[in-house]
């Protein structure tokens, strides 16, 4: 084969830690030539000296690629005669540029579940995960005690027992520490056996969707509401039915009474994203309604740790002896979202089903992280971190409201309650497209979510949610001024 036939081989020389080495790149290029027939069976390859010179590589690099291909069975060698393309290979198959480049018609179509997901993908595409100032849902990453976390991590990192398989339900000491915390701080009356550790609240939602309703049935949701919940229920093939919202959240006296609903998802302690807190008498009514209707309430207690005025409100799940409530929480706001740990507290008779579904879907949650977290909670660091974060976020929250008054009057109105880590604002000019504003704000380096994106049905409010926890003072000042300029520069509608 003439060396000219190798000229189209492109080798990327700037290799970094994870990119393939020069010899791996060469081996890959030769493999392709063999598979697509450019180098046919029995052909002798150029000598390593010639190829090295032609491609400006070292002979060692070329020899190492040849040896690799020989080991894989693509090449044979004869002493003194060099390397040949193996005659035992089927030829003429063109390896695809990408392993997923099939045309749709050639292959069996997706399962019904897959098709449902594909349809939902547009609206619920994984949101931009950039950790920018004002990204919603992000805690103050800079305030996390990383050094302490590392110390706890080192304590566990070489424990053999944590390197093996474990219970998909969770790491027992974490279940114990969490049960204690939830009983003391959230008014729950649960036993560690009722806790299922999940990969974030998102897996908790997915499990509820799989186990509590049938495809085609309606899941009742708040509107506006959490997109992660909408995504989980739609993915399981459920229909979404929005419930009427009152001043503080779900309008309990307007809930449907058809006996047809098996699941209501709600955020009674900080309605997401508007922040209302359902008062005690409405909570009790809600529980009564659920019992009468035989409907599970999935209570998402995602940021109840961050209430700044008055005492924290106890969770719905702890309000009665046998509540029809599946309680869920997350460490994404109280510790770190990257940890991907959340939990469910389920009635005892459902534990086995939830654990089995979790085992089938993902197996256990990362056990080392659970061990570190168990100590973090059990040794009091969690409570301390929460106290500090609460103080810090309250200051930021007050600063945000001052800034809004100063710069955004006449442009937008903050929703008074909002939630613990974000401020929801409603545009005074409701004809403004909040997706456009959010996108322009993003181009200036700031997160935010359009308020309209939390709506599922026809009613839509235009505005933004602005996460303030992961912002420094200057970022808040500059960000809010930038937002004011953006809004002022919008063309008159
Ligand atoms: C309403 C609500 N629930 C739960 C979560 C936590 O989700 P996860 O634990 O999957 O990160 C969030 C995070 O933004 C949220 O806003």
CSV table of C-alpha atoms and ligand atoms in Angstrom, one decimal:
chain,number,residue,atom,x,y,z
A,1,UNK,CA,0.0,0.0,0.0
A,2,UNK,CA,1.4,3.4,-0.9
A,3,UNK,CA,2.0,5.8,1.9
A,4,UNK,CA,-0.4,8.2,0.0
A,5,UNK,CA,-3.2,6.0,1.2
A,6,UNK,CA,-2.5,7.0,4.8
A,7,UNK,CA,-2.5,10.8,4.1
A,8,UNK,CA,-6.1,11.3,5.2
A,9,UNK,CA,-5.3,10.0,8.7
A,10,UNK,CA,-5.6,12.9,11.1
A,11,UNK,CA,-3.8,12.7,14.4
A,12,UNK,CA,-4.7,15.1,17.1
A,13,UNK,CA,-1.4,16.0,18.8
A,14,UNK,CA,-2.7,18.1,21.6
A,15,UNK,CA,-3.7,15.3,23.8
A,16,UNK,CA,-4.9,15.9,27.4
A,17,UNK,CA,-5.5,13.5,30.3
A,18,UNK,CA,-8.6,11.8,29.0
A,19,UNK,CA,-8.1,12.0,25.2
A,20,UNK,CA,-6.8,9.0,23.3
A,21,UNK,CA,-3.0,8.7,22.9
A,22,UNK,CA,-1.3,9.1,19.5
A,23,UNK,CA,-1.0,5.4,19.1
A,24,UNK,CA,-4.6,4.8,20.1
A,25,UNK,CA,-5.7,7.4,17.5
A,26,UNK,CA,-3.6,5.7,14.8
A,27,UNK,CA,-4.9,2.3,15.7
A,28,UNK,CA,-8.5,3.6,15.5
A,29,UNK,CA,-7.8,5.2,12.0
A,30,UNK,CA,-6.3,1.9,10.7
A,31,UNK,CA,-9.1,-0.1,12.2
A,32,UNK,CA,-11.6,2.0,10.2
A,33,UNK,CA,-9.6,1.6,7.0
A,34,UNK,CA,-9.6,-2.2,7.5
A,35,UNK,CA,-13.3,-2.3,8.3
A,36,UNK,CA,-14.4,-0.2,5.4
A,37,UNK,CA,-12.2,-2.1,2.9
A,38,UNK,CA,-9.7,0.6,2.1
A,39,UNK,CA,-7.1,-1.8,3.5
A,40,UNK,CA,-8.2,-5.2,2.2
A,41,UNK,CA,-7.6,-8.6,3.6
A,42,UNK,CA,-4.0,-9.8,3.1
A,43,UNK,CA,-2.6,-6.3,2.3
A,44,UNK,CA,0.8,-5.6,3.6
A,45,UNK,CA,1.0,-2.4,5.6
A,46,UNK,CA,3.7,0.2,5.0
A,47,UNK,CA,6.7,-0.3,7.3
A,48,UNK,CA,6.6,1.4,10.6
A,49,UNK,CA,9.5,3.5,9.5
A,50,UNK,CA,7.7,4.8,6.4
A,51,UNK,CA,4.4,5.4,8.2
A,52,UNK,CA,6.1,7.1,11.1
A,53,UNK,CA,7.9,9.5,8.7
A,54,UNK,CA,4.8,10.1,6.7
A,55,UNK,CA,2.6,10.9,9.6
A,56,UNK,CA,5.4,12.6,11.6
A,57,UNK,CA,5.1,10.1,14.5
A,58,UNK,CA,7.7,8.2,16.3
A,59,UNK,CA,8.3,4.6,15.2
A,60,UNK,CA,7.4,3.5,18.7
A,61,UNK,CA,4.0,5.0,18.3
A,62,UNK,CA,3.4,3.3,15.0
A,63,UNK,CA,4.7,-0.1,16.3
A,64,UNK,CA,2.5,0.2,19.4
A,65,UNK,CA,-0.6,0.8,17.2
A,66,UNK,CA,0.3,-2.2,15.0
A,67,UNK,CA,0.8,-4.4,18.0
A,68,UNK,CA,-2.5,-3.3,19.4
A,69,UNK,CA,-4.3,-4.2,16.1
A,70,UNK,CA,-2.5,-7.5,16.0
A,71,UNK,CA,-3.7,-8.3,19.5
A,72,UNK,CA,-7.2,-7.4,18.5
A,73,UNK,CA,-7.0,-9.7,15.5
A,74,UNK,CA,-7.1,-7.0,12.7
A,75,UNK,CA,-3.5,-7.6,11.7
A,76,UNK,CA,-1.2,-10.6,11.4
A,77,UNK,CA,2.6,-10.4,11.2
A,78,UNK,CA,5.3,-12.5,9.5
A,79,UNK,CA,8.9,-12.3,10.8
A,80,UNK,CA,10.9,-10.1,8.5
A,81,UNK,CA,7.9,-9.2,6.3
A,82,UNK,CA,6.0,-6.8,8.5
A,83,UNK,CA,2.2,-6.5,9.2
A,84,UNK,CA,-0.7,-7.7,7.0
A,85,UNK,CA,-4.4,-7.2,7.3
A,86,UNK,CA,-5.8,-10.4,8.7
A,87,UNK,CA,-7.7,-12.7,6.2
A,88,UNK,CA,-10.0,-13.8,8.9
A,89,UNK,CA,-11.9,-10.6,9.1
A,90,UNK,CA,-15.2,-9.9,7.3
A,91,UNK,CA,-14.6,-6.8,5.1
A,92,UNK,CA,-16.6,-4.1,3.5
A,93,UNK,CA,-18.6,-3.1,6.6
A,94,UNK,CA,-18.3,0.7,7.0
A,95,UNK,CA,-18.0,1.5,10.7
A,96,UNK,CA,-20.3,4.4,11.5
A,97,UNK,CA,-19.0,7.8,12.3
A,98,UNK,CA,-21.2,7.6,15.3
A,99,UNK,CA,-22.6,4.4,16.9
A,100,UNK,CA,-26.1,6.0,16.9
A,101,UNK,CA,-26.3,7.2,13.3
A,102,UNK,CA,-29.1,4.8,12.2
A,103,UNK,CA,-32.0,6.1,10.3
A,104,UNK,CA,-35.2,5.8,12.2
A,105,UNK,CA,-37.0,3.5,9.8
A,106,UNK,CA,-34.4,0.7,9.9
A,107,UNK,CA,-34.9,-0.2,13.5
A,108,UNK,CA,-37.7,-1.3,15.7
A,109,UNK,CA,-39.4,1.7,17.2
A,110,UNK,CA,-39.1,2.8,20.8
A,111,UNK,CA,-41.3,1.2,23.4
A,112,UNK,CA,-44.4,3.1,24.4
A,113,UNK,CA,-42.4,4.4,27.4
A,114,UNK,CA,-39.6,5.6,25.1
A,115,UNK,CA,-42.1,7.3,22.8
A,116,UNK,CA,-43.7,9.0,25.7
A,117,UNK,CA,-40.3,10.3,26.8
A,118,UNK,CA,-39.5,11.4,23.3
A,119,UNK,CA,-42.6,13.4,23.1
A,120,UNK,CA,-42.0,15.0,26.5
A,121,UNK,CA,-38.4,15.7,25.7
A,122,UNK,CA,-39.0,19.1,24.0
A,123,UNK,CA,-40.8,20.7,27.0
A,124,UNK,CA,-38.8,18.9,29.6
A,125,UNK,CA,-35.3,18.7,28.0
A,126,UNK,CA,-32.7,18.5,30.7
A,127,UNK,CA,-32.4,22.1,31.8
A,128,UNK,CA,-29.2,24.0,31.4
A,129,UNK,CA,-27.1,22.9,34.3
A,130,UNK,CA,-24.8,25.9,34.4
A,131,UNK,CA,-24.2,27.0,38.0
A,132,UNK,CA,-24.5,30.7,37.4
A,133,UNK,CA,-25.5,33.5,39.7
A,134,UNK,CA,-29.4,33.4,39.9
A,135,UNK,CA,-29.6,29.7,38.8
A,136,UNK,CA,-32.7,28.5,40.6
A,137,UNK,CA,-32.4,25.7,43.1
A,138,UNK,CA,-28.6,26.1,43.7
A,139,UNK,CA,-27.4,26.4,47.3
A,140,UNK,CA,-24.4,28.6,48.0
A,141,UNK,CA,-21.6,26.3,46.9
A,142,UNK,CA,-19.0,28.5,48.3
A,143,UNK,CA,-20.4,28.3,51.8
A,144,UNK,CA,-20.2,24.5,51.9
A,145,UNK,CA,-17.6,23.1,54.5
A,146,UNK,CA,-15.7,21.2,51.9
A,147,UNK,CA,-12.7,20.7,54.1
A,148,UNK,CA,-14.7,19.0,56.8
A,149,UNK,CA,-16.5,16.9,54.2
A,150,UNK,CA,-13.1,15.7,53.0
A,151,UNK,CA,-12.1,14.7,56.5
A,152,UNK,CA,-15.2,12.7,56.9
A,153,UNK,CA,-14.7,11.2,53.4
A,154,UNK,CA,-11.1,10.1,54.2
A,155,UNK,CA,-12.4,8.4,57.3
A,156,UNK,CA,-14.5,6.1,55.1
A,157,UNK,CA,-12.7,6.0,51.8
A,158,UNK,CA,-10.7,2.9,52.3
A,159,UNK,CA,-13.3,0.8,54.2
A,160,UNK,CA,-13.5,-2.4,52.3
A,161,UNK,CA,-17.1,-3.0,53.3
A,162,UNK,CA,-18.1,0.2,51.6
A,163,UNK,CA,-16.5,-0.9,48.4
A,164,UNK,CA,-18.9,-3.8,47.9
A,165,UNK,CA,-22.6,-4.1,47.1
A,166,UNK,CA,-25.2,-2.8,49.6
A,167,UNK,CA,-28.8,-2.5,50.4
A,168,UNK,CA,-30.7,-0.6,47.7
A,169,UNK,CA,-32.9,0.8,50.4
A,170,UNK,CA,-30.0,2.8,51.9
A,171,UNK,CA,-27.0,2.8,54.2
A,172,UNK,CA,-28.5,1.9,57.6
A,173,UNK,CA,-26.7,4.6,59.7
A,174,UNK,CA,-27.9,7.2,57.3
A,175,UNK,CA,-31.5,6.0,57.6
A,176,UNK,CA,-31.1,6.2,61.3
A,177,UNK,CA,-29.6,9.7,61.4
A,178,UNK,CA,-32.2,10.9,58.9
A,179,UNK,CA,-35.2,9.5,60.8
A,180,UNK,CA,-33.9,11.2,63.9
A,181,UNK,CA,-33.5,14.5,62.1
A,182,UNK,CA,-37.0,14.3,60.4
A,183,UNK,CA,-38.7,13.4,63.7
A,184,UNK,CA,-37.0,16.3,65.5
A,185,UNK,CA,-37.1,18.9,62.8
A,186,UNK,CA,-40.0,18.1,60.6
A,187,UNK,CA,-42.5,16.6,63.0
A,188,UNK,CA,-42.5,13.3,61.3
A,189,UNK,CA,-43.1,10.1,63.2
A,190,UNK,CA,-41.2,7.7,61.1
A,191,UNK,CA,-38.9,4.8,61.8
A,192,UNK,CA,-35.5,4.3,59.9
A,193,UNK,CA,-37.0,1.2,58.3
A,194,UNK,CA,-39.5,3.5,56.4
A,195,UNK,CA,-36.8,5.5,54.7
A,196,UNK,CA,-35.6,4.8,51.2
A,197,UNK,CA,-32.6,6.7,50.1
A,198,UNK,CA,-32.8,7.8,46.5
A,199,UNK,CA,-30.7,9.5,43.8
A,200,UNK,CA,-32.1,12.9,44.6
A,201,UNK,CA,-35.7,13.9,44.8
A,202,UNK,CA,-36.0,13.1,41.1
A,203,UNK,CA,-35.7,9.4,41.6
A,204,UNK,CA,-38.2,9.7,44.5
A,205,UNK,CA,-40.6,11.2,42.1
A,206,UNK,CA,-40.0,8.6,39.4
A,207,UNK,CA,-40.6,5.8,41.9
A,208,UNK,CA,-43.9,7.4,43.1
A,209,UNK,CA,-44.9,7.8,39.4
A,210,UNK,CA,-44.2,4.1,38.7
A,211,UNK,CA,-45.7,2.6,41.8
A,212,UNK,CA,-48.7,4.8,42.6
A,213,UNK,CA,-50.5,5.3,39.3
A,214,UNK,CA,-51.1,3.5,36.0
A,215,UNK,CA,-50.1,4.9,32.6
A,216,UNK,CA,-53.0,6.9,31.3
A,217,UNK,CA,-54.3,7.9,34.8
A,218,UNK,CA,-54.2,11.5,35.9
A,219,UNK,CA,-51.7,12.8,38.4
A,220,UNK,CA,-52.9,15.9,40.1
A,221,UNK,CA,-50.3,18.7,40.2
A,222,UNK,CA,-49.9,22.3,41.3
A,223,UNK,CA,-49.8,25.0,38.7
A,224,UNK,CA,-47.4,26.7,38.6
A,225,UNK,CA,-45.4,23.8,39.8
A,226,UNK,CA,-42.2,21.8,39.8
A,227,UNK,CA,-41.1,20.8,36.3
A,228,UNK,CA,-39.2,17.8,37.7
A,229,UNK,CA,-42.5,16.4,39.0
A,230,UNK,CA,-44.3,17.0,35.8
A,231,UNK,CA,-41.4,15.3,33.9
A,232,UNK,CA,-41.5,12.3,36.2
A,233,UNK,CA,-45.3,11.8,35.9
A,234,UNK,CA,-45.4,12.3,32.2
A,235,UNK,CA,-42.5,10.0,31.7
A,236,UNK,CA,-44.4,7.2,33.5
A,237,UNK,CA,-47.2,7.8,31.0
A,238,UNK,CA,-49.5,9.6,33.4
A,239,UNK,CA,-51.7,12.5,32.3
A,240,UNK,CA,-51.3,15.7,34.2
A,241,UNK,CA,-54.3,17.5,35.7
A,242,UNK,CA,-53.7,20.8,37.4
A,243,UNK,CA,-55.5,21.7,40.6
A,244,UNK,CA,-56.9,25.1,41.4
A,245,UNK,CA,-54.5,27.2,43.4
A,246,UNK,CA,-55.6,29.4,46.3
A,247,UNK,CA,-53.6,32.1,48.2
A,248,UNK,CA,-51.3,29.7,49.9
A,249,UNK,CA,-51.1,26.8,47.5
A,250,UNK,CA,-53.5,24.0,46.6
A,251,UNK,CA,-57.1,25.3,47.0
A,252,UNK,CA,-58.2,22.4,49.2
A,253,UNK,CA,-61.9,23.2,48.9
A,254,UNK,CA,-61.8,23.0,45.1
A,255,UNK,CA,-60.1,19.6,44.8
A,256,UNK,CA,-61.9,17.1,42.6
A,257,UNK,CA,-64.1,14.6,44.5
A,258,UNK,CA,-64.7,12.0,41.8
A,259,UNK,CA,-62.8,9.3,43.6
A,260,UNK,CA,-60.8,8.8,40.4
A,261,UNK,CA,-57.4,10.3,41.4
A,262,UNK,CA,-54.7,8.2,43.1
A,263,UNK,CA,-51.9,10.8,43.4
A,264,UNK,CA,-51.6,14.5,44.2
A,265,UNK,CA,-48.2,16.0,44.2
A,266,UNK,CA,-47.8,19.2,46.3
A,267,UNK,CA,-45.3,21.4,48.1
A,268,UNK,CA,-47.4,22.6,51.1
A,269,UNK,CA,-44.5,24.1,53.1
A,270,UNK,CA,-43.2,26.3,50.3
A,271,UNK,CA,-45.4,26.2,47.2
A,272,UNK,CA,-43.0,25.8,44.3
A,273,UNK,CA,-42.2,28.3,42.9
A,274,UNK,CA,-44.4,30.9,44.5
A,275,UNK,CA,-43.7,30.1,48.1
A,276,UNK,CA,-47.1,30.0,49.8
A,277,UNK,CA,-47.3,28.1,53.1
A,278,UNK,CA,-50.5,26.1,53.5
A,279,UNK,CA,-52.0,26.9,56.9
A,280,UNK,CA,-52.7,24.1,59.5
A,281,UNK,CA,-56.4,24.0,59.0
A,282,UNK,CA,-56.1,23.6,55.2
A,283,UNK,CA,-53.4,20.9,55.8
A,284,UNK,CA,-55.9,18.9,57.9
A,285,UNK,CA,-58.6,19.4,55.3
A,286,UNK,CA,-56.2,18.2,52.6
A,287,UNK,CA,-55.4,15.0,54.6
A,288,UNK,CA,-59.2,14.4,55.1
A,289,UNK,CA,-59.8,14.9,51.4
A,290,UNK,CA,-57.0,12.4,50.6
A,291,UNK,CA,-58.4,9.8,52.9
A,292,UNK,CA,-61.9,10.1,51.6
A,293,UNK,CA,-60.7,10.0,48.0
A,294,UNK,CA,-58.2,7.2,48.6
A,295,UNK,CA,-55.6,9.4,46.9
A,296,UNK,CA,-51.9,9.4,47.8
A,297,UNK,CA,-50.4,12.8,48.6
A,298,UNK,CA,-46.8,13.1,47.5
A,299,UNK,CA,-45.4,15.8,49.8
A,300,UNK,CA,-42.2,17.4,48.5
A,301,UNK,CA,-40.5,19.1,51.4
A,302,UNK,CA,-37.7,20.3,49.3
A,303,UNK,CA,-36.6,23.5,51.2
A,304,UNK,CA,-38.5,23.6,54.4
A,305,UNK,CA,-35.2,24.3,56.3
A,306,UNK,CA,-35.2,27.8,54.8
A,307,UNK,CA,-38.0,29.8,56.4
A,308,UNK,CA,-36.9,33.1,57.7
A,309,UNK,CA,-39.8,34.5,59.5
A,310,UNK,CA,-41.7,32.6,62.2
A,311,UNK,CA,-41.3,29.0,63.2
A,312,UNK,CA,-40.8,26.3,60.5
A,313,UNK,CA,-44.1,24.6,59.7
A,314,UNK,CA,-44.3,20.9,60.5
A,315,UNK,CA,-44.7,18.5,57.6
A,316,UNK,CA,-48.0,17.2,56.5
A,317,UNK,CA,-46.8,13.7,56.9
A,318,UNK,CA,-46.5,14.1,60.6
A,319,UNK,CA,-49.9,15.6,61.2
A,320,UNK,CA,-52.0,12.5,61.8
A,321,UNK,CA,-51.5,8.9,62.9
A,322,UNK,CA,-51.9,7.2,59.6
A,323,UNK,CA,-51.5,9.8,56.9
A,324,UNK,CA,-52.0,9.0,53.2
A,325,UNK,CA,-48.7,10.8,52.6
A,326,UNK,CA,-45.6,9.7,50.8
A,327,UNK,CA,-43.0,12.2,52.1
A,328,UNK,CA,-40.0,13.1,50.0
A,329,UNK,CA,-36.9,15.3,50.6
A,330,UNK,CA,-33.6,16.1,49.1
A,331,UNK,CA,-30.1,16.9,50.1
A,332,UNK,CA,-29.7,19.1,47.0
A,333,UNK,CA,-30.5,22.3,48.8
A,334,UNK,CA,-29.3,21.5,52.3
A,335,UNK,CA,-25.9,19.9,51.3
A,336,UNK,CA,-25.0,19.8,47.6
A,337,UNK,CA,-27.0,19.0,44.4
A,338,UNK,CA,-24.0,17.2,43.0
A,339,UNK,CA,-24.3,14.6,45.8
A,340,UNK,CA,-27.5,13.3,44.2
A,341,UNK,CA,-29.0,12.0,47.4
A,342,UNK,CA,-32.6,12.3,48.4
A,343,UNK,CA,-35.1,10.2,50.3
A,344,UNK,CA,-38.6,8.9,50.6
A,345,UNK,CA,-40.5,8.1,53.8
A,346,UNK,CA,-43.2,5.6,52.9
A,347,UNK,CA,-45.8,3.7,54.9
A,348,UNK,CA,-44.4,0.4,56.1
A,349,UNK,CA,-46.5,-1.8,53.9
A,350,UNK,CA,-45.1,-0.1,50.8
A,351,UNK,CA,-41.4,-0.2,51.7
A,352,UNK,CA,-40.7,-3.5,49.9
A,353,UNK,CA,-42.3,-2.4,46.7
A,354,UNK,CA,-40.4,0.9,46.7
A,355,UNK,CA,-37.1,-0.9,47.5
A,356,UNK,CA,-37.7,-3.4,44.7
A,357,UNK,CA,-38.5,-0.7,42.2
A,358,UNK,CA,-35.4,1.1,43.2
A,359,UNK,CA,-33.3,-2.0,43.0
A,360,UNK,CA,-34.6,-2.7,39.5
A,361,UNK,CA,-34.0,0.9,38.3
A,362,UNK,CA,-30.7,1.8,39.8
A,363,UNK,CA,-29.5,-0.4,42.6
A,364,UNK,CA,-28.2,1.3,45.6
A,365,UNK,CA,-27.3,5.0,45.9
A,366,UNK,CA,-23.5,5.7,46.2
A,367,UNK,CA,-22.7,4.1,49.5
A,368,UNK,CA,-19.6,6.1,50.3
A,369,UNK,CA,-21.4,9.4,50.0
A,370,UNK,CA,-24.1,8.0,52.2
A,371,UNK,CA,-21.6,7.0,54.9
A,372,UNK,CA,-20.1,10.5,54.8
A,373,UNK,CA,-23.5,12.1,55.0
A,374,UNK,CA,-24.5,9.9,57.9
A,375,UNK,CA,-21.6,11.2,59.9
A,376,UNK,CA,-22.2,14.8,58.7
A,377,UNK,CA,-25.7,14.6,60.1
A,378,UNK,CA,-25.0,12.4,63.1
A,379,UNK,CA,-22.1,14.5,64.4
A,380,UNK,CA,-24.0,17.8,64.3
A,381,UNK,CA,-22.3,19.3,61.2
A,382,UNK,CA,-25.5,19.2,59.2
A,383,UNK,CA,-27.5,21.2,61.8
A,384,UNK,CA,-24.6,23.7,62.1
A,385,UNK,CA,-24.4,24.1,58.3
A,386,UNK,CA,-28.2,24.6,58.1
A,387,UNK,CA,-28.1,27.3,60.8
A,388,UNK,CA,-25.3,29.1,59.0
A,389,UNK,CA,-27.0,28.8,55.6
A,390,UNK,CA,-30.3,30.0,57.0
A,391,UNK,CA,-28.6,33.2,58.3
A,392,UNK,CA,-26.7,33.7,55.1
A,393,UNK,CA,-29.7,33.2,52.8
A,394,UNK,CA,-31.9,35.5,54.9
A,395,UNK,CA,-29.4,38.3,54.4
A,396,UNK,CA,-29.3,37.6,50.7
A,397,UNK,CA,-33.1,37.4,50.5
A,398,UNK,CA,-33.4,40.8,52.2
A,399,UNK,CA,-30.8,42.3,49.9
A,400,UNK,CA,-32.6,40.9,46.9
A,401,UNK,CA,-35.8,42.6,47.9
A,402,UNK,CA,-34.1,45.9,48.5
A,403,UNK,CA,-32.4,45.7,45.1
A,404,UNK,CA,-35.7,44.9,43.4
A,405,UNK,CA,-37.3,47.9,45.1
A,406,UNK,CA,-34.4,50.1,44.1
A,407,UNK,CA,-34.0,49.0,40.5
A,408,UNK,CA,-37.1,47.1,39.3
A,409,UNK,CA,-40.0,49.2,40.5
A,410,UNK,CA,-42.5,49.7,37.7
A,411,UNK,CA,-40.9,46.7,35.8
A,412,UNK,CA,-41.7,43.8,38.0
A,413,UNK,CA,-43.2,42.9,41.3
A,414,UNK,CA,-41.7,40.3,43.6
A,415,UNK,CA,-44.0,37.6,44.8
A,416,UNK,CA,-43.9,38.3,48.5
A,417,UNK,CA,-43.5,34.8,49.9
A,418,UNK,CA,-41.4,33.2,47.2
A,419,UNK,CA,-39.4,30.3,48.6
A,420,UNK,CA,-36.2,29.9,50.7
A,421,UNK,CA,-33.6,30.1,47.9
A,422,UNK,CA,-35.2,32.0,45.1
A,423,UNK,CA,-37.3,35.1,44.5
A,424,UNK,CA,-40.2,34.9,42.1
A,425,UNK,CA,-41.0,38.1,40.3
A,426,UNK,CA,-43.9,38.8,38.0
A,427,UNK,CA,-43.5,41.3,35.1
A,428,UNK,CA,-45.7,44.3,35.4
A,429,UNK,CA,-46.0,44.2,31.6
A,430,UNK,CA,-47.5,40.7,31.2
A,431,UNK,CA,-47.1,40.9,27.5
A,432,UNK,CA,-43.3,40.5,27.8
A,433,UNK,CA,-42.0,37.1,26.8
A,434,UNK,CA,-40.2,35.8,29.9
A,435,UNK,CA,-38.3,33.1,27.9
A,436,UNK,CA,-36.7,35.8,25.8
A,437,UNK,CA,-35.8,37.8,28.8
A,438,UNK,CA,-34.4,34.8,30.6
A,439,UNK,CA,-32.3,33.9,27.6
A,440,UNK,CA,-30.9,37.4,27.2
A,441,UNK,CA,-30.1,37.5,30.9
A,442,UNK,CA,-28.3,34.1,30.4
A,443,UNK,CA,-26.3,35.6,27.6
A,444,UNK,CA,-25.0,38.2,30.1
A,445,UNK,CA,-23.9,35.4,32.4
A,446,UNK,CA,-26.8,35.0,34.7
A,447,UNK,CA,-29.1,32.0,35.5
A,448,UNK,CA,-32.9,32.4,36.2
A,449,UNK,CA,-36.0,30.5,35.0
A,450,UNK,CA,-39.0,31.9,33.1
A,451,UNK,CA,-42.0,31.9,35.4
A,452,UNK,CA,-44.2,30.7,32.4
A,453,UNK,CA,-42.2,27.5,32.3
A,454,UNK,CA,-43.7,26.3,35.5
A,455,UNK,CA,-47.2,26.4,34.1
A,456,UNK,CA,-48.6,23.3,32.4
A,457,UNK,CA,-52.1,24.3,31.4
A,458,UNK,CA,-53.4,27.5,29.7
A,459,UNK,CA,-53.0,30.0,32.5
A,460,UNK,CA,-49.5,31.5,32.3
A,461,UNK,CA,-47.9,34.3,34.3
A,462,UNK,CA,-44.8,36.0,32.8
A,463,UNK,CA,-41.9,36.7,35.1
A,464,UNK,CA,-38.7,35.1,36.4
A,465,UNK,CA,-37.5,33.0,39.3
A,466,UNK,CA,-34.1,34.2,40.5
A,467,UNK,CA,-32.1,31.9,42.7
A,468,UNK,CA,-30.1,34.0,45.1
A,469,UNK,CA,-28.4,31.5,47.3
A,470,UNK,CA,-25.3,31.1,45.1
A,471,UNK,CA,-24.7,34.8,44.5
A,472,UNK,CA,-22.2,37.2,46.0
A,473,UNK,CA,-23.2,40.7,47.0
A,474,UNK,CA,-21.7,42.3,43.9
A,475,UNK,CA,-23.2,39.7,41.6
A,476,UNK,CA,-26.6,40.5,43.0
A,477,UNK,CA,-26.1,44.2,42.5
A,478,UNK,CA,-24.8,43.9,39.0
A,479,UNK,CA,-27.3,41.2,38.1
A,480,UNK,CA,-30.4,43.1,39.1
A,481,UNK,CA,-29.1,46.3,37.4
A,482,UNK,CA,-28.5,44.3,34.3
A,483,UNK,CA,-32.0,42.9,34.4
A,484,UNK,CA,-33.4,46.3,34.9
A,485,UNK,CA,-31.6,47.5,31.8
A,486,UNK,CA,-32.7,44.5,29.8
A,487,UNK,CA,-36.3,45.1,30.7
A,488,UNK,CA,-36.1,48.8,29.9
A,489,UNK,CA,-34.6,48.1,26.5
A,490,UNK,CA,-37.5,45.8,25.5
A,491,UNK,CA,-39.5,47.2,22.6
A,492,UNK,CA,-42.9,48.6,23.6
A,493,UNK,CA,-45.6,46.0,23.2
B,1,LIG,C1,-39.6,21.5,44.1
B,1,LIG,C2,-38.3,20.8,44.2
B,1,LIG,N1,-38.2,19.5,44.6
B,1,LIG,C3,-37.1,18.9,44.7
B,1,LIG,C4,-35.9,19.4,44.3
B,1,LIG,C5,-34.6,18.7,44.4
B,1,LIG,O1,-34.4,17.8,43.3
B,1,LIG,P1,-33.2,16.8,43.3
B,1,LIG,O2,-33.0,16.2,44.7
B,1,LIG,O3,-33.5,15.8,42.3
B,1,LIG,O4,-32.0,17.6,43.0
B,1,LIG,C6,-35.9,20.7,43.8
B,1,LIG,C7,-34.6,21.3,43.2
B,1,LIG,O5,-34.6,22.3,42.6
B,1,LIG,C8,-37.1,21.4,43.7
B,1,LIG,O6,-37.2,22.6,43.2
